[in-house]
PDB file of C-alpha atoms in Angstrom:
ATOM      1  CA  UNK A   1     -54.960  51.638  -0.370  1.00  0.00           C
ATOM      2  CA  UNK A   2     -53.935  55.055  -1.638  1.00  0.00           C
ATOM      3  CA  UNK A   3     -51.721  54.473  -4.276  1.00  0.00           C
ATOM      4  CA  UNK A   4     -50.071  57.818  -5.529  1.00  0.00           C
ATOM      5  CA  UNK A   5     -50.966  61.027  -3.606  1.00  0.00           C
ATOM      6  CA  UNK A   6     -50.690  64.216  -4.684  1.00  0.00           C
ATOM      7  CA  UNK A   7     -51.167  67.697  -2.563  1.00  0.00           C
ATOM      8  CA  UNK A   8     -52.409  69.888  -3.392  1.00  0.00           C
ATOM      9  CA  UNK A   9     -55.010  69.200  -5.826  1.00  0.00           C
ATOM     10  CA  UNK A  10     -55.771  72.899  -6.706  1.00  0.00           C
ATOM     11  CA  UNK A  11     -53.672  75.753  -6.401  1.00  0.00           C
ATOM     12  CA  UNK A  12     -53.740  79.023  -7.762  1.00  0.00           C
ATOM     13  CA  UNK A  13     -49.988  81.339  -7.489  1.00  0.00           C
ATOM     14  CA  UNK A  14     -49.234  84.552  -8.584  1.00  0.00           C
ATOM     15  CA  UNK A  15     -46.665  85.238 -11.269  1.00  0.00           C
ATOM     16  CA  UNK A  16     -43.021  84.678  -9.534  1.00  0.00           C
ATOM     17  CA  UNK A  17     -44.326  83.286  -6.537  1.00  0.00           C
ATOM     18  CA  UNK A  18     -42.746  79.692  -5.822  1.00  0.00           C
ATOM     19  CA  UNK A  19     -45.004  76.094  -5.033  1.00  0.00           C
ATOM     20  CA  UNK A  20     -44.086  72.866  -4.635  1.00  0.00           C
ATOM     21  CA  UNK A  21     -45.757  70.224  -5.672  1.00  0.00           C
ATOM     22  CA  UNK A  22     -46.166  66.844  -3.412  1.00  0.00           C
ATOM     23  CA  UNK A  23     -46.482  63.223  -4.475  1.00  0.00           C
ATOM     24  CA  UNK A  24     -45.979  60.342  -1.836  1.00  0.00           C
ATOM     25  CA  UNK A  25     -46.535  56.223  -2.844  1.00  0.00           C
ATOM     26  CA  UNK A  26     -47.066  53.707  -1.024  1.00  0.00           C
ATOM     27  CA  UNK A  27     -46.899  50.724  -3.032  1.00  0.00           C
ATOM     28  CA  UNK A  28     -42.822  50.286  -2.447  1.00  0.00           C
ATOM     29  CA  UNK A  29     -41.961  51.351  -6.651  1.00  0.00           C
ATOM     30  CA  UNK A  30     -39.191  52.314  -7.571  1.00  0.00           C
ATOM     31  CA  UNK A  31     -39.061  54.852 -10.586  1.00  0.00           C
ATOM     32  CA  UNK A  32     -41.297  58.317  -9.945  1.00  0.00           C
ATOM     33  CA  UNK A  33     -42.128  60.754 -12.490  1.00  0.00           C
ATOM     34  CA  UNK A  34     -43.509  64.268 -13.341  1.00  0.00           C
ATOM     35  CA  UNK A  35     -45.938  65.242 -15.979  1.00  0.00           C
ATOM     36  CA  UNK A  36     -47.694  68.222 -17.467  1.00  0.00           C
ATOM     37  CA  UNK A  37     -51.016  67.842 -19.394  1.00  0.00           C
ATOM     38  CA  UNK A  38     -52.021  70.815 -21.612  1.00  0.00           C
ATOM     39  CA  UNK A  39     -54.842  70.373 -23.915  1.00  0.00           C
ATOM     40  CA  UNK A  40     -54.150  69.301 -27.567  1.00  0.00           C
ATOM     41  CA  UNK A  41     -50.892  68.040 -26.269  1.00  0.00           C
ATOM     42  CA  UNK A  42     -51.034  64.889 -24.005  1.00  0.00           C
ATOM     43  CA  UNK A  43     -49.133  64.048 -21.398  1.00  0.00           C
ATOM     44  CA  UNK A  44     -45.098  65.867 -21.059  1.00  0.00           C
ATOM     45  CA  UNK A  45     -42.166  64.387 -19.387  1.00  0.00           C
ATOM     46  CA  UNK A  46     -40.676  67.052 -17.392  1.00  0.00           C
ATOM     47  CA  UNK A  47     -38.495  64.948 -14.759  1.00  0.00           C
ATOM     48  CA  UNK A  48     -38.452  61.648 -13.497  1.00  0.00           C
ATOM     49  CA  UNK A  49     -36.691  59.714 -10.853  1.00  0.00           C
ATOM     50  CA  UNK A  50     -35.243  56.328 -11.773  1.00  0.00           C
ATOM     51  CA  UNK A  51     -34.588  54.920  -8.563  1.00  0.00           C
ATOM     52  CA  UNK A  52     -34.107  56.522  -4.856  1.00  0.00           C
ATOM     53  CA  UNK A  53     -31.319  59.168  -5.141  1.00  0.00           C
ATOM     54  CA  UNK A  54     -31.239  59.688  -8.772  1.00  0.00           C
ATOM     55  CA  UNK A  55     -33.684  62.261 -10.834  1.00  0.00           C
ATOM     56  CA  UNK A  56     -32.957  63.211 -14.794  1.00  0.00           C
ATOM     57  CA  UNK A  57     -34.078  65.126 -16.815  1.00  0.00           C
ATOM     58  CA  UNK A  58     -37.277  64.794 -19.510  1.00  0.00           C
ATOM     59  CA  UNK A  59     -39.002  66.362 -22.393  1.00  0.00           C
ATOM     60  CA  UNK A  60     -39.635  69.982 -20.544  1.00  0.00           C
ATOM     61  CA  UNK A  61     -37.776  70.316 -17.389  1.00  0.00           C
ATOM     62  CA  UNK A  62     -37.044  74.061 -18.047  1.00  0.00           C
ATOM     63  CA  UNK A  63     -38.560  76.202 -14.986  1.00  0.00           C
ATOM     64  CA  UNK A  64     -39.268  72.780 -12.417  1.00  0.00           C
ATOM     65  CA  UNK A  65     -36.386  71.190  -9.743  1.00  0.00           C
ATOM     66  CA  UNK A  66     -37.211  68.294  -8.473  1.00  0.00           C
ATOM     67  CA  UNK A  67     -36.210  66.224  -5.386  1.00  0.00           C
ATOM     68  CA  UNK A  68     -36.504  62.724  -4.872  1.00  0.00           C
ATOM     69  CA  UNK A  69     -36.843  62.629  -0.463  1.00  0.00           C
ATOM     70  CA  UNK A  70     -36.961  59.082  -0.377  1.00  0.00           C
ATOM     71  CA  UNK A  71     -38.353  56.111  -1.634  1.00  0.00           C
ATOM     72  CA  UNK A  72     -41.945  57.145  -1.139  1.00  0.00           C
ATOM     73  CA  UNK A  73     -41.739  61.010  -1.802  1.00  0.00           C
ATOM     74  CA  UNK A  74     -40.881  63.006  -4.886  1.00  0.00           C
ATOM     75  CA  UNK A  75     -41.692  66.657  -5.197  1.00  0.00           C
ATOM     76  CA  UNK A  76     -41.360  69.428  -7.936  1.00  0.00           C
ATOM     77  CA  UNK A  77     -40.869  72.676  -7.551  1.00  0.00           C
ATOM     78  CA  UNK A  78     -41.274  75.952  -9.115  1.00  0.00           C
ATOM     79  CA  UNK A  79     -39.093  78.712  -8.471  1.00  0.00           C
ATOM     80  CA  UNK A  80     -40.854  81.207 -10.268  1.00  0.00           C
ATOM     81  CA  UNK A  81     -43.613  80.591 -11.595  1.00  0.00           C
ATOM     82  CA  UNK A  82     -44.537  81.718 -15.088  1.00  0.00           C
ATOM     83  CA  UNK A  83     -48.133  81.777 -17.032  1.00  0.00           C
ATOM     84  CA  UNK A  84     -46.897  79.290 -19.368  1.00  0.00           C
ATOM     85  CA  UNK A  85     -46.678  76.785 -16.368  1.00  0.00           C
ATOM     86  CA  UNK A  86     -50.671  76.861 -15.905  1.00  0.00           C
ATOM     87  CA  UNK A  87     -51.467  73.488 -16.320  1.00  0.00           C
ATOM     88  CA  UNK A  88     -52.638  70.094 -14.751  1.00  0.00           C
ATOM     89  CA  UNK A  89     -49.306  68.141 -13.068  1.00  0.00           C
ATOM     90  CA  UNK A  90     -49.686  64.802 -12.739  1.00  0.00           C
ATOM     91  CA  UNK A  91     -46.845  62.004 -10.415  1.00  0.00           C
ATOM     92  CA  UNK A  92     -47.014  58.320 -11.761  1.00  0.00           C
ATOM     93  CA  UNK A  93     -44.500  55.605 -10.436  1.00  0.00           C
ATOM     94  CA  UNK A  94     -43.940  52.282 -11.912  1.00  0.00           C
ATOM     95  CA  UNK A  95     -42.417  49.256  -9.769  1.00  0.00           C
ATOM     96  CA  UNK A  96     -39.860  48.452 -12.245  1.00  0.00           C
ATOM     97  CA  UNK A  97     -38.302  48.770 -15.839  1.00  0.00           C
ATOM     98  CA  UNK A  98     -41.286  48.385 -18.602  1.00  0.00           C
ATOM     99  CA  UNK A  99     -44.165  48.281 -15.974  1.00  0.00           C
ATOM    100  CA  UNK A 100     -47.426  50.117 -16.224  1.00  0.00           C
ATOM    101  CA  UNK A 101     -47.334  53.590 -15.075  1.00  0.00           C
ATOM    102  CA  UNK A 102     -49.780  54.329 -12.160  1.00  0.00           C
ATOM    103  CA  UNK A 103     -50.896  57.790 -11.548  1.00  0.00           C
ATOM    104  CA  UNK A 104     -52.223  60.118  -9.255  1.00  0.00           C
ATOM    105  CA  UNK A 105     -55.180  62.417  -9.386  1.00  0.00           C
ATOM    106  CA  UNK A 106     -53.330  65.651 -10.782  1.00  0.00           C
ATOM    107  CA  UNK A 107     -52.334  68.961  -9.118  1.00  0.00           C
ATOM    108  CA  UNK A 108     -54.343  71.711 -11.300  1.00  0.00           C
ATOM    109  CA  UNK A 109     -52.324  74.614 -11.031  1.00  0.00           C
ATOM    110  CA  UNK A 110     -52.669  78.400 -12.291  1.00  0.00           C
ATOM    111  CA  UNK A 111     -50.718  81.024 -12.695  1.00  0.00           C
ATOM    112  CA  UNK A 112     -52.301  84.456 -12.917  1.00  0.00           C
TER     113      UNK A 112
ATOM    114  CA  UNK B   1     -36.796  59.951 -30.672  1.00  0.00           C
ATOM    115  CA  UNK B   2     -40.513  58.775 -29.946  1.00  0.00           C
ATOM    116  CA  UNK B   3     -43.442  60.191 -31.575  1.00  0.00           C
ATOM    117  CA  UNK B   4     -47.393  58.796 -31.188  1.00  0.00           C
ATOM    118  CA  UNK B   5     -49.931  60.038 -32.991  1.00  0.00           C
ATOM    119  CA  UNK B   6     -53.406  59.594 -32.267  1.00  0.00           C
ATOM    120  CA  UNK B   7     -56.729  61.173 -33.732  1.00  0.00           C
ATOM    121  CA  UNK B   8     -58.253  63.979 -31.477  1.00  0.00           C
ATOM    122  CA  UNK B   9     -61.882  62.965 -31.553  1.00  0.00           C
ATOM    123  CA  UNK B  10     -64.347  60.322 -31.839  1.00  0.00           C
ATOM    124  CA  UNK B  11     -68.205  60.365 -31.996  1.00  0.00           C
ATOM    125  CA  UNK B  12     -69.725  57.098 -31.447  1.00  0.00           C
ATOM    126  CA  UNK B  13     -73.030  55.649 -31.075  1.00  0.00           C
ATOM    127  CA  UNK B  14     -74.255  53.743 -27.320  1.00  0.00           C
ATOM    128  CA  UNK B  15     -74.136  50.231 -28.558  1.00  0.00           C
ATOM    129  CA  UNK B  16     -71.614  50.677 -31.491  1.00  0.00           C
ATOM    130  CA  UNK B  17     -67.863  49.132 -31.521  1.00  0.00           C
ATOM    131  CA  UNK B  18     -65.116  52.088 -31.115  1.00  0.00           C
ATOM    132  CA  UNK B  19     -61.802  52.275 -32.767  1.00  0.00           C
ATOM    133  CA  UNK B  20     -59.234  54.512 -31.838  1.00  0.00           C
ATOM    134  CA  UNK B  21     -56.448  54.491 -34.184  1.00  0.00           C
ATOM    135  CA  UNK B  22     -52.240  55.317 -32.656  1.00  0.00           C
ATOM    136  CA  UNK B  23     -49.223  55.107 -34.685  1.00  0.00           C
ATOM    137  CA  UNK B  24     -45.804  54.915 -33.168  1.00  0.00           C
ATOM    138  CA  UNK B  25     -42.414  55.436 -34.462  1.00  0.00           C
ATOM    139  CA  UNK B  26     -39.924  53.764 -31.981  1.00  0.00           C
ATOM    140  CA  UNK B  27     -39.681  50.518 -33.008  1.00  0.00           C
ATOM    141  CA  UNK B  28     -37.454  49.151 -29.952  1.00  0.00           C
ATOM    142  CA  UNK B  29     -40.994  50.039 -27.861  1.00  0.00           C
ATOM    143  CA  UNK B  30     -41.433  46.791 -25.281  1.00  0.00           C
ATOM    144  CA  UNK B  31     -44.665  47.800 -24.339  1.00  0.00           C
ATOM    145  CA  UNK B  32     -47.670  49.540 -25.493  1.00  0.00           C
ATOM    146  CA  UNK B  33     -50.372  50.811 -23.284  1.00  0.00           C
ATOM    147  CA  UNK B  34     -54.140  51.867 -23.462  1.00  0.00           C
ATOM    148  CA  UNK B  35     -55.070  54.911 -20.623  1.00  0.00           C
ATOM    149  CA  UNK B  36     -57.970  56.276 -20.092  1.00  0.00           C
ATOM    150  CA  UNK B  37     -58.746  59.328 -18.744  1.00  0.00           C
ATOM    151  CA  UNK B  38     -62.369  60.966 -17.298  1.00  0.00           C
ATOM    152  CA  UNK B  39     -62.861  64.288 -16.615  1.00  0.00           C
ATOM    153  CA  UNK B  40     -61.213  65.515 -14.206  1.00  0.00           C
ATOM    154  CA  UNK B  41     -59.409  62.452 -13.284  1.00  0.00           C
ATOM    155  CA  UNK B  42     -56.268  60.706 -13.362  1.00  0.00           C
ATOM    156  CA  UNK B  43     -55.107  58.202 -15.900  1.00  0.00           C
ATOM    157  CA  UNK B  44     -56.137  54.793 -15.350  1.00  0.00           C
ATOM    158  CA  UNK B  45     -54.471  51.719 -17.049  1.00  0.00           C
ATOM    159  CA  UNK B  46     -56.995  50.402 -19.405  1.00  0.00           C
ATOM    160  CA  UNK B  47     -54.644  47.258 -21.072  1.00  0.00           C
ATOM    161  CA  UNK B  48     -51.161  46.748 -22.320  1.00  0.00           C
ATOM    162  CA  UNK B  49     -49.760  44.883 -25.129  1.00  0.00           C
ATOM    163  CA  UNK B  50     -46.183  43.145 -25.252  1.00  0.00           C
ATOM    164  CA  UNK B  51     -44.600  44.201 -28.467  1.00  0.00           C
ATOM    165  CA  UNK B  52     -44.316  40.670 -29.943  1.00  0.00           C
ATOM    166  CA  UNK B  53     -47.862  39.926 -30.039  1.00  0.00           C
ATOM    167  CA  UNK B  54     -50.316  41.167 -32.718  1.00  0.00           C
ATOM    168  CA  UNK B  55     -53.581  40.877 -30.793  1.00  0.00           C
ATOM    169  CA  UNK B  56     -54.562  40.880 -26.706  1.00  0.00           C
ATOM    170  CA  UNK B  57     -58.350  40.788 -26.185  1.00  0.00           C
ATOM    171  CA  UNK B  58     -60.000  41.638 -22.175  1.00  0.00           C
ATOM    172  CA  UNK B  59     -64.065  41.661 -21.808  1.00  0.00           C
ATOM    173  CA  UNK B  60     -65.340  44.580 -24.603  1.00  0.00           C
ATOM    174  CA  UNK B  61     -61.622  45.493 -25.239  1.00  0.00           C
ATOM    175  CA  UNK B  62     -59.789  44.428 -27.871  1.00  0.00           C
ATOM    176  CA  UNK B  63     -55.684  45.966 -28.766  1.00  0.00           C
ATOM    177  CA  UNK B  64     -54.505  45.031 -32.146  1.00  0.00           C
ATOM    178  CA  UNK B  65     -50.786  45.436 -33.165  1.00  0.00           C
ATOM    179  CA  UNK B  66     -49.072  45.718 -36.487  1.00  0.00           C
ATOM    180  CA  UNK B  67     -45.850  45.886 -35.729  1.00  0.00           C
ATOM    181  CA  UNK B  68     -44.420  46.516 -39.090  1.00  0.00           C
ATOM    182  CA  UNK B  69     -46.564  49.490 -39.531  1.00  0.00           C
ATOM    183  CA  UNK B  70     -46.031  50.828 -36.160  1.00  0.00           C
ATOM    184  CA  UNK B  71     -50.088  50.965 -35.634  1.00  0.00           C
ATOM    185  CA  UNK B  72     -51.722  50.049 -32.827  1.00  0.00           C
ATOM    186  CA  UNK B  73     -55.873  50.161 -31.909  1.00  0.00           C
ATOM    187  CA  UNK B  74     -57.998  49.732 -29.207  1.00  0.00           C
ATOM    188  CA  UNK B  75     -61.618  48.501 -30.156  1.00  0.00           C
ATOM    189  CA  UNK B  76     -64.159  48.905 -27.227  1.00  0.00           C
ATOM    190  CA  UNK B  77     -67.009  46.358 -28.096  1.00  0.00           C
ATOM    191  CA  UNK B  78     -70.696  47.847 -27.252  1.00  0.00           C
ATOM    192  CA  UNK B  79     -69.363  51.241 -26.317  1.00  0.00           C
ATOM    193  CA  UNK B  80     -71.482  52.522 -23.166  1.00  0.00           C
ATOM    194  CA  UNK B  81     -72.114  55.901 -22.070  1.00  0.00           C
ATOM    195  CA  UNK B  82     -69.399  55.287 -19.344  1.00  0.00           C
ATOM    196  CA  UNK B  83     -66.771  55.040 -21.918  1.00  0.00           C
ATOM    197  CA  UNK B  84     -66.769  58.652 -22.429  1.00  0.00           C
ATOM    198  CA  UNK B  85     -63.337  60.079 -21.626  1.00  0.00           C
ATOM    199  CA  UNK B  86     -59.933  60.626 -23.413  1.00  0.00           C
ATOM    200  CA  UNK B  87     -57.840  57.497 -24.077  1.00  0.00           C
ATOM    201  CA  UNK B  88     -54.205  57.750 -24.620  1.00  0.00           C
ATOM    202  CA  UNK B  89     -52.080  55.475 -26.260  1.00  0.00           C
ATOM    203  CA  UNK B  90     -48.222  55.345 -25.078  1.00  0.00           C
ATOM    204  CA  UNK B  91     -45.291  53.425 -25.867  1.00  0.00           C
ATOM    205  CA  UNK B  92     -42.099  52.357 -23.131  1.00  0.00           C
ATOM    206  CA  UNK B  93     -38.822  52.994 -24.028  1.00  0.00           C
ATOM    207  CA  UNK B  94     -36.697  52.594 -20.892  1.00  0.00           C
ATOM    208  CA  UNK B  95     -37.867  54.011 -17.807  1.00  0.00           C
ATOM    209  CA  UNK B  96     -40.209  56.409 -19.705  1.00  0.00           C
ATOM    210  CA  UNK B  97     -43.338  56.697 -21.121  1.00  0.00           C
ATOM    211  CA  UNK B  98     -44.394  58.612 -24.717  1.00  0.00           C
ATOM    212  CA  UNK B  99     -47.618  59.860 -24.684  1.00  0.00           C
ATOM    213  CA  UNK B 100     -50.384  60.452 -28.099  1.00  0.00           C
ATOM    214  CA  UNK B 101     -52.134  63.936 -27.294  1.00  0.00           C
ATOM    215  CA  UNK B 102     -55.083  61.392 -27.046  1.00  0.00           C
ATOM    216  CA  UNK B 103     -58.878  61.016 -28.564  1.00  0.00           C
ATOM    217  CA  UNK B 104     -62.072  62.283 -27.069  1.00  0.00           C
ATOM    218  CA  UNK B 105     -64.798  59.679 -27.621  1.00  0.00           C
ATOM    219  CA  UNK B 106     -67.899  60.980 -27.271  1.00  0.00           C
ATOM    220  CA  UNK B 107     -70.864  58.557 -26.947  1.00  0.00           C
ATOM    221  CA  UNK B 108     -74.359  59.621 -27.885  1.00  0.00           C
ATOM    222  CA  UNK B 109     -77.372  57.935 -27.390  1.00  0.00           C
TER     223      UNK B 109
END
């Protein structure tokens, strides 16, 4: 009964290195998304995945690709990573249109 | 665009009701959601509230709508030390979620 997975759950990079960022579900939904948390600020759209094959853009997508794998899997990745992009990363996925959001446990990444 | 605004912090007293206080500015919202976040932790659905009702009560919680004023509360009755955390309040638009930068309650004993 895992719900939504993300690896790793710490990670600390370099500046200009590159990471990506893991989330796999396993409770068959549909739409998969990508947040940032910084403090102050809540919770940041930076992409999200509609359904299987499609991604678009959010609020802060600037510095992240993502891929959506398949059905279960969508990662984000940072080409080169930047200071600014120290933060906590969290995946959610919703079954459908309007549903409650479920998340994972957050990827807490730095960037020295 | 969306917009939520919530109140960074709240002190409360073990035994006391809570309020936490969000305002909202798309009105075409469907849904309005309570999360709750501890300390180092996910968010975790708390309760949800379908934009054409005003009120939606579950055990100590209670979410309150006013549509018209795009406000929305969440009132946690007898507030425990295990309520400590950050709550966020968020409104659907679509296949996305807008978040509040959400409120710290602090419980004290």
């Amino acid at each position: 009964n895992a719900g939504v997975t993300q690896t790793p759950k710490f990670q600390v990079l370099k500046t200009g290195q590159s990471m990506t960022l893991q989330c796999a579900q396993d409770m068959n939904h549909n739409s998969m998304y990508w947040y940032r948390q910084d403090p102050g600020m809540g919770l940041r759209l930076i992409y999200y995945s509609a359904s299987e094959g499609t991604t678009d853009k959010g609020e802060v997508p600037n510095g992240y690709n993502v891929s959506r794998l398949n059905k279960r899997e969508f990662s984000l990745r940072l080409e080169s990573a930047a200071p600014s992009q120290t933060s906590v990363y969290f995946c959610a996925t919703i079954r459908e249109f309007n549903q409650p959001q479920h998340f994972g446990d957050g990827t807490r990444l730095s960037i020295l | 665009g969306e917009d939520v605004e919530q109140s960074l912090f709240l002190s409360v007293r073990e035994g006391d009701s809570s309020v936490i206080n969000c305002t909202y500015t798309d009105s075409s919202s469907t849904y309005l959601y309570w999360y709750k976040q501890e300390p180092g932790a996910g968010l975790q659905l708390l309760t949800y509230i379908f934009s054409n009702m005003d009120m939606k009560q579950d055990q100590r919680l209670t979410v309150l709508l006013n549509k018209k004023d795009k406000h929305l509360s969440l009132r946690i009755a007898d507030t425990q030390t295990g309520d400590s955390a950050i709550y966020f309040c968020a409104e659907s638009h679509d296949y996305k979620l807008s978040f509040g930068a959400g409120t710290t309650v602090t419980v004290r004993a």
